[in-house]
Amino acid sequence: MADRQVTHTRKDVDGDIVVLCNPLSSWILRAKDGALEDIEHGVHTYYVESNGSRVYVQAVDWLVGKRLETTTDPTSASNLRNLPDG
């Protein structure tokens, strides 16, 4: 298992996260479905660096399936939706 830092995302027209990205890593891109599988099966964790702390990405049940969100954090800097497009 590896901890994978997320620095960028790709979003659909509704703003939902469809790809996690880190252009400086060995894994570069991970599509939503693959990232959800990684998280749910303990294969990899994904996180956003925020003020020197790791804020982890989680799989969240939503109205029409699952989505990727960060765990609760007092700043919006760790919000996946606020990361630049990658």
mmCIF file of N, CA, C and O in Angstrom:
data_model
loop_
_atom_site.group_PDB
_atom_site.id
_atom_site.type_symbol
_atom_site.label_atom_id
_atom_site.label_comp_id
_atom_site.label_asym_id
_atom_site.label_seq_id
_atom_site.Cartn_x
_atom_site.Cartn_y
_atom_site.Cartn_z
ATOM 1 N N MET A 1 0.854 -1.178 0.000
ATOM 2 C CA MET A 1 0.000 0.000 0.000
ATOM 3 C C MET A 1 0.896 1.235 0.000
ATOM 4 O O MET A 1 1.908 1.289 0.666
ATOM 5 N N ALA A 2 0.460 2.230 -0.745
ATOM 6 C CA ALA A 2 1.199 3.485 -0.807
ATOM 7 C C ALA A 2 0.266 4.651 -0.505
ATOM 8 O O ALA A 2 -0.914 4.614 -0.836
ATOM 9 N N ASP A 3 0.815 5.656 0.144
ATOM 10 C CA ASP A 3 0.101 6.923 0.311
ATOM 11 C C ASP A 3 0.405 7.757 -0.914
ATOM 12 O O ASP A 3 1.575 7.994 -1.230
ATOM 13 N N ARG A 4 -0.625 8.207 -1.606
ATOM 14 C CA ARG A 4 -0.455 8.972 -2.832
ATOM 15 C C ARG A 4 -0.959 10.395 -2.641
ATOM 16 O O ARG A 4 -2.142 10.597 -2.347
ATOM 17 N N GLN A 5 -0.074 11.353 -2.828
ATOM 18 C CA GLN A 5 -0.460 12.753 -2.692
ATOM 19 C C GLN A 5 -1.179 13.222 -3.958
ATOM 20 O O GLN A 5 -0.711 12.998 -5.071
ATOM 21 N N VAL A 6 -2.311 13.894 -3.769
ATOM 22 C CA VAL A 6 -3.083 14.456 -4.868
ATOM 23 C C VAL A 6 -2.802 15.953 -4.925
ATOM 24 O O VAL A 6 -2.968 16.655 -3.925
ATOM 25 N N THR A 7 -2.357 16.435 -6.086
ATOM 26 C CA THR A 7 -2.051 17.852 -6.235
ATOM 27 C C THR A 7 -2.975 18.538 -7.237
ATOM 28 O O THR A 7 -3.069 19.760 -7.251
ATOM 29 N N HIS A 8 -3.630 17.743 -8.081
ATOM 30 C CA HIS A 8 -4.528 18.252 -9.111
ATOM 31 C C HIS A 8 -5.707 17.290 -9.249
ATOM 32 O O HIS A 8 -5.618 16.134 -8.829
ATOM 33 N N THR A 9 -6.775 17.750 -9.865
ATOM 34 C CA THR A 9 -7.904 16.883 -10.177
ATOM 35 C C THR A 9 -8.455 17.242 -11.550
ATOM 36 O O THR A 9 -8.135 18.293 -12.104
ATOM 37 N N ARG A 10 -9.276 16.359 -12.061
ATOM 38 C CA ARG A 10 -10.090 16.661 -13.239
ATOM 39 C C ARG A 10 -11.540 16.509 -12.814
ATOM 40 O O ARG A 10 -11.876 15.588 -12.070
ATOM 41 N N LYS A 11 -12.348 17.424 -13.272
ATOM 42 C CA LYS A 11 -13.749 17.455 -12.862
ATOM 43 C C LYS A 11 -14.653 17.363 -14.089
ATOM 44 O O LYS A 11 -14.282 17.787 -15.176
ATOM 45 N N ASP A 12 -15.875 16.836 -13.872
ATOM 46 C CA ASP A 12 -16.844 16.818 -14.966
ATOM 47 C C ASP A 12 -17.590 18.148 -14.995
ATOM 48 O O ASP A 12 -17.280 19.057 -14.224
ATOM 49 N N VAL A 13 -18.585 18.265 -15.858
ATOM 50 C CA VAL A 13 -19.302 19.534 -16.023
ATOM 51 C C VAL A 13 -20.060 19.942 -14.759
ATOM 52 O O VAL A 13 -20.353 21.114 -14.558
ATOM 53 N N ASP A 14 -20.369 18.976 -13.884
ATOM 54 C CA ASP A 14 -21.059 19.273 -12.626
ATOM 55 C C ASP A 14 -20.089 19.601 -11.495
ATOM 56 O O ASP A 14 -20.508 19.880 -10.379
ATOM 57 N N GLY A 15 -18.782 19.521 -11.768
ATOM 58 C CA GLY A 15 -17.784 19.796 -10.742
ATOM 59 C C GLY A 15 -17.398 18.580 -9.921
ATOM 60 O O GLY A 15 -16.638 18.690 -8.967
ATOM 61 N N ASP A 16 -17.930 17.401 -10.277
ATOM 62 C CA ASP A 16 -17.576 16.180 -9.554
ATOM 63 C C ASP A 16 -16.191 15.711 -9.979
ATOM 64 O O ASP A 16 -15.816 15.798 -11.150
ATOM 65 N N ILE A 17 -15.430 15.180 -9.042
ATOM 66 C CA ILE A 17 -14.074 14.713 -9.298
ATOM 67 C C ILE A 17 -14.139 13.411 -10.101
ATOM 68 O O ILE A 17 -14.775 12.448 -9.680
ATOM 69 N N VAL A 18 -13.466 13.380 -11.255
ATOM 70 C CA VAL A 18 -13.440 12.183 -12.080
ATOM 71 C C VAL A 18 -12.035 11.601 -12.225
ATOM 72 O O VAL A 18 -11.881 10.453 -12.618
ATOM 73 N N VAL A 19 -11.001 12.395 -11.896
ATOM 74 C CA VAL A 19 -9.616 11.913 -11.953
ATOM 75 C C VAL A 19 -8.813 12.598 -10.851
ATOM 76 O O VAL A 19 -8.928 13.806 -10.653
ATOM 77 N N LEU A 20 -8.004 11.808 -10.140
ATOM 78 C CA LEU A 20 -7.034 12.343 -9.186
ATOM 79 C C LEU A 20 -5.693 12.397 -9.906
ATOM 80 O O LEU A 20 -5.356 11.477 -10.664
ATOM 81 N N CYS A 21 -4.926 13.459 -9.674
ATOM 82 C CA CYS A 21 -3.675 13.640 -10.411
ATOM 83 C C CYS A 21 -2.533 14.100 -9.506
ATOM 84 O O CYS A 21 -2.753 14.793 -8.514
ATOM 85 N N ASN A 22 -1.326 13.717 -9.901
ATOM 86 C CA ASN A 22 -0.097 14.277 -9.368
ATOM 87 C C ASN A 22 0.946 14.135 -10.466
ATOM 88 O O ASN A 22 1.564 13.078 -10.619
ATOM 89 N N PRO A 23 1.136 15.193 -11.263
ATOM 90 C CA PRO A 23 2.041 15.099 -12.408
ATOM 91 C C PRO A 23 3.502 14.829 -12.051
ATOM 92 O O PRO A 23 4.283 14.441 -12.912
ATOM 93 N N LEU A 24 3.878 14.993 -10.793
ATOM 94 C CA LEU A 24 5.264 14.750 -10.387
ATOM 95 C C LEU A 24 5.472 13.381 -9.744
ATOM 96 O O LEU A 24 6.548 13.086 -9.235
ATOM 97 N N SER A 25 4.440 12.549 -9.767
ATOM 98 C CA SER A 25 4.536 11.234 -9.133
ATOM 99 C C SER A 25 4.701 10.135 -10.177
ATOM 100 O O SER A 25 4.568 10.365 -11.374
ATOM 101 N N SER A 26 4.937 8.928 -9.704
ATOM 102 C CA SER A 26 5.054 7.787 -10.613
ATOM 103 C C SER A 26 3.688 7.324 -11.120
ATOM 104 O O SER A 26 3.591 6.685 -12.156
ATOM 105 N N TRP A 27 2.616 7.656 -10.415
ATOM 106 C CA TRP A 27 1.280 7.199 -10.822
ATOM 107 C C TRP A 27 0.538 8.228 -11.663
ATOM 108 O O TRP A 27 -0.377 7.896 -12.385
ATOM 109 N N ILE A 28 0.859 9.477 -11.655
ATOM 110 C CA ILE A 28 0.370 10.623 -12.430
ATOM 111 C C ILE A 28 -1.153 10.789 -12.407
ATOM 112 O O ILE A 28 -1.644 11.785 -11.910
ATOM 113 N N LEU A 29 -1.928 9.836 -12.943
ATOM 114 C CA LEU A 29 -3.393 9.942 -13.004
ATOM 115 C C LEU A 29 -4.046 8.683 -12.463
ATOM 116 O O LEU A 29 -3.556 7.580 -12.671
ATOM 117 N N ARG A 30 -5.188 8.856 -11.794
ATOM 118 C CA ARG A 30 -5.996 7.701 -11.372
ATOM 119 C C ARG A 30 -7.456 8.097 -11.528
ATOM 120 O O ARG A 30 -7.945 9.045 -10.895
ATOM 121 N N ALA A 31 -8.162 7.379 -12.391
ATOM 122 C CA ALA A 31 -9.580 7.648 -12.627
ATOM 123 C C ALA A 31 -10.387 7.367 -11.365
ATOM 124 O O ALA A 31 -9.986 6.576 -10.503
ATOM 125 N N LYS A 32 -11.523 8.017 -11.251
ATOM 126 C CA LYS A 32 -12.392 7.927 -10.078
ATOM 127 C C LYS A 32 -12.675 6.476 -9.678
ATOM 128 O O LYS A 32 -12.512 6.115 -8.510
ATOM 129 N N ASP A 33 -13.116 5.639 -10.625
ATOM 130 C CA ASP A 33 -13.469 4.263 -10.276
ATOM 131 C C ASP A 33 -12.282 3.495 -9.706
ATOM 132 O O ASP A 33 -12.427 2.747 -8.744
ATOM 133 N N GLY A 34 -11.108 3.683 -10.286
ATOM 134 C CA GLY A 34 -9.912 3.021 -9.772
ATOM 135 C C GLY A 34 -9.530 3.526 -8.397
ATOM 136 O O GLY A 34 -9.143 2.750 -7.521
ATOM 137 N N ALA A 35 -9.628 4.843 -8.192
ATOM 138 C CA ALA A 35 -9.309 5.421 -6.883
ATOM 139 C C ALA A 35 -10.287 4.926 -5.822
ATOM 140 O O ALA A 35 -9.889 4.609 -4.695
ATOM 141 N N LEU A 36 -11.572 4.845 -6.178
ATOM 142 C CA LEU A 36 -12.569 4.330 -5.237
ATOM 143 C C LEU A 36 -12.233 2.893 -4.840
ATOM 144 O O LEU A 36 -12.288 2.543 -3.658
ATOM 145 N N GLU A 37 -11.870 2.067 -5.814
ATOM 146 C CA GLU A 37 -11.477 0.680 -5.515
ATOM 147 C C GLU A 37 -10.253 0.636 -4.615
ATOM 148 O O GLU A 37 -10.205 -0.139 -3.657
ATOM 149 N N ASP A 38 -9.244 1.459 -4.944
ATOM 150 C CA ASP A 38 -8.029 1.500 -4.123
ATOM 151 C C ASP A 38 -8.360 1.820 -2.672
ATOM 152 O O ASP A 38 -7.862 1.170 -1.754
ATOM 153 N N ILE A 39 -9.191 2.835 -2.464
ATOM 154 C CA ILE A 39 -9.544 3.281 -1.112
ATOM 155 C C ILE A 39 -10.358 2.214 -0.391
ATOM 156 O O ILE A 39 -10.061 1.851 0.754
ATOM 157 N N GLU A 40 -11.377 1.695 -1.042
ATOM 158 C CA GLU A 40 -12.276 0.736 -0.388
ATOM 159 C C GLU A 40 -11.615 -0.603 -0.094
ATOM 160 O O GLU A 40 -12.004 -1.285 0.846
ATOM 161 N N HIS A 41 -10.611 -0.982 -0.891
ATOM 162 C CA HIS A 41 -9.944 -2.268 -0.681
ATOM 163 C C HIS A 41 -8.592 -2.122 0.012
ATOM 164 O O HIS A 41 -7.848 -3.102 0.146
ATOM 165 N N GLY A 42 -8.264 -0.906 0.442
ATOM 166 C CA GLY A 42 -7.019 -0.692 1.170
ATOM 167 C C GLY A 42 -5.766 -0.857 0.326
ATOM 168 O O GLY A 42 -4.696 -1.143 0.855
ATOM 169 N N VAL A 43 -5.883 -0.682 -0.991
ATOM 170 C CA VAL A 43 -4.735 -0.826 -1.879
ATOM 171 C C VAL A 43 -3.822 0.396 -1.760
ATOM 172 O O VAL A 43 -2.609 0.261 -1.626
ATOM 173 N N HIS A 44 -4.405 1.584 -1.846
ATOM 174 C CA HIS A 44 -3.668 2.842 -1.706
ATOM 175 C C HIS A 44 -4.543 3.837 -0.950
ATOM 176 O O HIS A 44 -5.771 3.737 -0.975
ATOM 177 N N THR A 45 -3.892 4.792 -0.302
ATOM 178 C CA THR A 45 -4.608 5.938 0.236
ATOM 179 C C THR A 45 -4.229 7.144 -0.606
ATOM 180 O O THR A 45 -3.163 7.171 -1.223
ATOM 181 N N TYR A 46 -5.112 8.126 -0.651
ATOM 182 C CA TYR A 46 -4.873 9.368 -1.379
ATOM 183 C C TYR A 46 -5.068 10.501 -0.394
ATOM 184 O O TYR A 46 -5.968 10.445 0.454
ATOM 185 N N TYR A 47 -4.234 11.527 -0.497
ATOM 186 C CA TYR A 47 -4.327 12.639 0.437
ATOM 187 C C TYR A 47 -3.963 13.943 -0.242
ATOM 188 O O TYR A 47 -3.290 13.974 -1.273
ATOM 189 N N VAL A 48 -4.422 15.035 0.374
ATOM 190 C CA VAL A 48 -4.056 16.385 -0.031
ATOM 191 C C VAL A 48 -3.247 16.972 1.118
ATOM 192 O O VAL A 48 -3.612 16.812 2.282
ATOM 193 N N GLU A 49 -2.135 17.600 0.792
ATOM 194 C CA GLU A 49 -1.306 18.261 1.804
ATOM 195 C C GLU A 49 -1.937 19.613 2.131
ATOM 196 O O GLU A 49 -2.222 20.404 1.229
ATOM 197 N N SER A 50 -2.211 19.861 3.407
ATOM 198 C CA SER A 50 -2.844 21.110 3.822
ATOM 199 C C SER A 50 -2.186 21.608 5.099
ATOM 200 O O SER A 50 -2.282 20.944 6.135
ATOM 201 N N ASN A 51 -1.505 22.737 5.012
ATOM 202 C CA ASN A 51 -0.836 23.328 6.178
ATOM 203 C C ASN A 51 0.060 22.329 6.897
ATOM 204 O O ASN A 51 0.078 22.254 8.118
ATOM 205 N N GLY A 52 0.800 21.538 6.129
ATOM 206 C CA GLY A 52 1.724 20.573 6.703
ATOM 207 C C GLY A 52 1.079 19.297 7.201
ATOM 208 O O GLY A 52 1.763 18.440 7.752
ATOM 209 N N SER A 53 -0.227 19.149 7.015
ATOM 210 C CA SER A 53 -0.935 17.942 7.445
ATOM 211 C C SER A 53 -1.537 17.232 6.243
ATOM 212 O O SER A 53 -1.827 17.846 5.225
ATOM 213 N N ARG A 54 -1.764 15.968 6.394
ATOM 214 C CA ARG A 54 -2.427 15.186 5.362
ATOM 215 C C ARG A 54 -3.925 15.153 5.625
ATOM 216 O O ARG A 54 -4.357 14.833 6.736
ATOM 217 N N VAL A 55 -4.682 15.476 4.609
ATOM 218 C CA VAL A 55 -6.137 15.371 4.658
ATOM 219 C C VAL A 55 -6.494 14.288 3.653
ATOM 220 O O VAL A 55 -6.239 14.433 2.455
ATOM 221 N N TYR A 56 -7.064 13.181 4.134
ATOM 222 C CA TYR A 56 -7.252 12.006 3.291
ATOM 223 C C TYR A 56 -8.520 12.077 2.449
ATOM 224 O O TYR A 56 -9.528 12.648 2.851
ATOM 225 N N VAL A 57 -8.411 11.455 1.273
ATOM 226 C CA VAL A 57 -9.540 11.329 0.357
ATOM 227 C C VAL A 57 -10.320 10.087 0.778
ATOM 228 O O VAL A 57 -9.729 9.051 1.099
ATOM 229 N N GLN A 58 -11.639 10.198 0.763
ATOM 230 C CA GLN A 58 -12.481 9.074 1.143
ATOM 231 C C GLN A 58 -13.543 8.823 0.085
ATOM 232 O O GLN A 58 -13.870 9.701 -0.705
ATOM 233 N N ALA A 59 -14.056 7.607 0.089
ATOM 234 C CA ALA A 59 -15.169 7.224 -0.774
ATOM 235 C C ALA A 59 -16.456 7.495 -0.007
ATOM 236 O O ALA A 59 -16.639 7.001 1.097
ATOM 237 N N VAL A 60 -17.340 8.305 -0.585
ATOM 238 C CA VAL A 60 -18.568 8.712 0.092
ATOM 239 C C VAL A 60 -19.766 8.275 -0.730
ATOM 240 O O VAL A 60 -19.822 8.514 -1.941
ATOM 241 N N ASP A 61 -20.735 7.629 -0.065
ATOM 242 C CA ASP A 61 -21.979 7.275 -0.748
ATOM 243 C C ASP A 61 -22.735 8.541 -1.094
ATOM 244 O O ASP A 61 -22.830 9.464 -0.283
ATOM 245 N N TRP A 62 -23.249 8.597 -2.317
ATOM 246 C CA TRP A 62 -23.969 9.760 -2.802
ATOM 247 C C TRP A 62 -25.257 9.299 -3.436
ATOM 248 O O TRP A 62 -25.530 8.109 -3.531
ATOM 249 N N LEU A 63 -26.072 10.211 -3.875
ATOM 250 C CA LEU A 63 -27.386 9.881 -4.433
ATOM 251 C C LEU A 63 -27.312 8.867 -5.567
ATOM 252 O O LEU A 63 -28.159 7.982 -5.654
ATOM 253 N N VAL A 64 -26.340 9.007 -6.435
ATOM 254 C CA VAL A 64 -26.250 8.118 -7.602
ATOM 255 C C VAL A 64 -24.903 7.395 -7.639
ATOM 256 O O VAL A 64 -24.213 7.388 -8.645
ATOM 257 N N GLY A 65 -24.509 6.805 -6.554
ATOM 258 C CA GLY A 65 -23.251 6.075 -6.497
ATOM 259 C C GLY A 65 -22.314 6.648 -5.454
ATOM 260 O O GLY A 65 -22.746 7.166 -4.437
ATOM 261 N N LYS A 66 -21.041 6.556 -5.741
ATOM 262 C CA LYS A 66 -20.023 7.038 -4.803
ATOM 263 C C LYS A 66 -19.274 8.202 -5.416
ATOM 264 O O LYS A 66 -19.199 8.340 -6.629
ATOM 265 N N ARG A 67 -18.704 9.019 -4.537
ATOM 266 C CA ARG A 67 -17.862 10.119 -4.997
ATOM 267 C C ARG A 67 -16.651 10.247 -4.093
ATOM 268 O O ARG A 67 -16.623 9.695 -2.998
ATOM 269 N N LEU A 68 -15.667 10.986 -4.573
ATOM 270 C CA LEU A 68 -14.426 11.216 -3.831
ATOM 271 C C LEU A 68 -14.508 12.560 -3.129
ATOM 272 O O LEU A 68 -14.839 13.570 -3.749
ATOM 273 N N GLU A 69 -14.203 12.564 -1.838
ATOM 274 C CA GLU A 69 -14.171 13.800 -1.051
ATOM 275 C C GLU A 69 -13.043 13.699 -0.043
ATOM 276 O O GLU A 69 -12.633 12.607 0.334
ATOM 277 N N THR A 70 -12.577 14.844 0.428
ATOM 278 C CA THR A 70 -11.575 14.833 1.497
ATOM 279 C C THR A 70 -12.282 14.752 2.843
ATOM 280 O O THR A 70 -13.447 15.144 2.974
ATOM 281 N N THR A 71 -11.552 14.261 3.834
ATOM 282 C CA THR A 71 -12.076 14.228 5.187
ATOM 283 C C THR A 71 -12.223 15.666 5.688
ATOM 284 O O THR A 71 -11.689 16.597 5.098
ATOM 285 N N THR A 72 -12.927 15.849 6.749
ATOM 286 C CA THR A 72 -13.184 17.184 7.290
ATOM 287 C C THR A 72 -11.888 17.905 7.619
ATOM 288 O O THR A 72 -10.985 17.345 8.227
ATOM 289 N N ASP A 73 -11.829 19.152 7.177
ATOM 290 C CA ASP A 73 -10.654 19.993 7.408
ATOM 291 C C ASP A 73 -11.149 21.428 7.506
ATOM 292 O O ASP A 73 -12.028 21.832 6.751
ATOM 293 N N PRO A 74 -10.621 22.225 8.439
ATOM 294 C CA PRO A 74 -11.125 23.585 8.620
ATOM 295 C C PRO A 74 -10.796 24.552 7.476
ATOM 296 O O PRO A 74 -11.376 25.618 7.388
ATOM 297 N N THR A 75 -9.884 24.172 6.581
ATOM 298 C CA THR A 75 -9.558 25.071 5.475
ATOM 299 C C THR A 75 -10.099 24.511 4.172
ATOM 300 O O THR A 75 -10.265 23.303 4.025
ATOM 301 N N SER A 76 -10.345 25.369 3.213
ATOM 302 C CA SER A 76 -10.826 24.891 1.914
ATOM 303 C C SER A 76 -9.674 24.495 1.006
ATOM 304 O O SER A 76 -9.883 23.952 -0.070
ATOM 305 N N ALA A 77 -8.436 24.737 1.432
ATOM 306 C CA ALA A 77 -7.270 24.417 0.604
ATOM 307 C C ALA A 77 -7.174 22.923 0.310
ATOM 308 O O ALA A 77 -6.632 22.520 -0.705
ATOM 309 N N SER A 78 -7.697 22.091 1.197
ATOM 310 C CA SER A 78 -7.607 20.649 1.019
ATOM 311 C C SER A 78 -8.782 20.082 0.238
ATOM 312 O O SER A 78 -8.784 18.905 -0.093
ATOM 313 N N ASN A 79 -9.764 20.885 -0.060
ATOM 314 C CA ASN A 79 -10.929 20.415 -0.784
ATOM 315 C C ASN A 79 -10.523 20.016 -2.193
ATOM 316 O O ASN A 79 -9.916 20.803 -2.919
ATOM 317 N N LEU A 80 -10.857 18.811 -2.612
ATOM 318 C CA LEU A 80 -10.488 18.333 -3.941
ATOM 319 C C LEU A 80 -10.998 19.263 -5.032
ATOM 320 O O LEU A 80 -10.342 19.474 -6.039
ATOM 321 N N ARG A 81 -12.165 19.840 -4.830
ATOM 322 C CA ARG A 81 -12.733 20.730 -5.844
ATOM 323 C C ARG A 81 -11.928 22.020 -6.003
ATOM 324 O O ARG A 81 -12.027 22.674 -7.023
ATOM 325 N N ASN A 82 -11.140 22.372 -5.017
ATOM 326 C CA ASN A 82 -10.344 23.599 -5.087
ATOM 327 C C ASN A 82 -8.955 23.390 -5.672
ATOM 328 O O ASN A 82 -8.226 24.347 -5.886
ATOM 329 N N LEU A 83 -8.580 22.133 -5.905
ATOM 330 C CA LEU A 83 -7.274 21.862 -6.501
ATOM 331 C C LEU A 83 -7.282 22.246 -7.977
ATOM 332 O O LEU A 83 -8.322 22.181 -8.625
ATOM 333 N N PRO A 84 -6.122 22.631 -8.512
ATOM 334 C CA PRO A 84 -6.079 23.002 -9.928
ATOM 335 C C PRO A 84 -6.361 21.804 -10.837
ATOM 336 O O PRO A 84 -6.155 20.651 -10.440
ATOM 337 N N ASP A 85 -6.801 22.109 -12.050
ATOM 338 C CA ASP A 85 -7.023 21.059 -13.040
ATOM 339 C C ASP A 85 -5.689 20.465 -13.462
ATOM 340 O O ASP A 85 -4.699 21.173 -13.601
ATOM 341 N N GLY A 86 -5.693 19.151 -13.626
ATOM 342 C CA GLY A 86 -4.444 18.491 -14.003
ATOM 343 C C GLY A 86 -4.581 17.597 -15.183
ATOM 344 O O GLY A 86 -5.528 17.265 -15.704
#
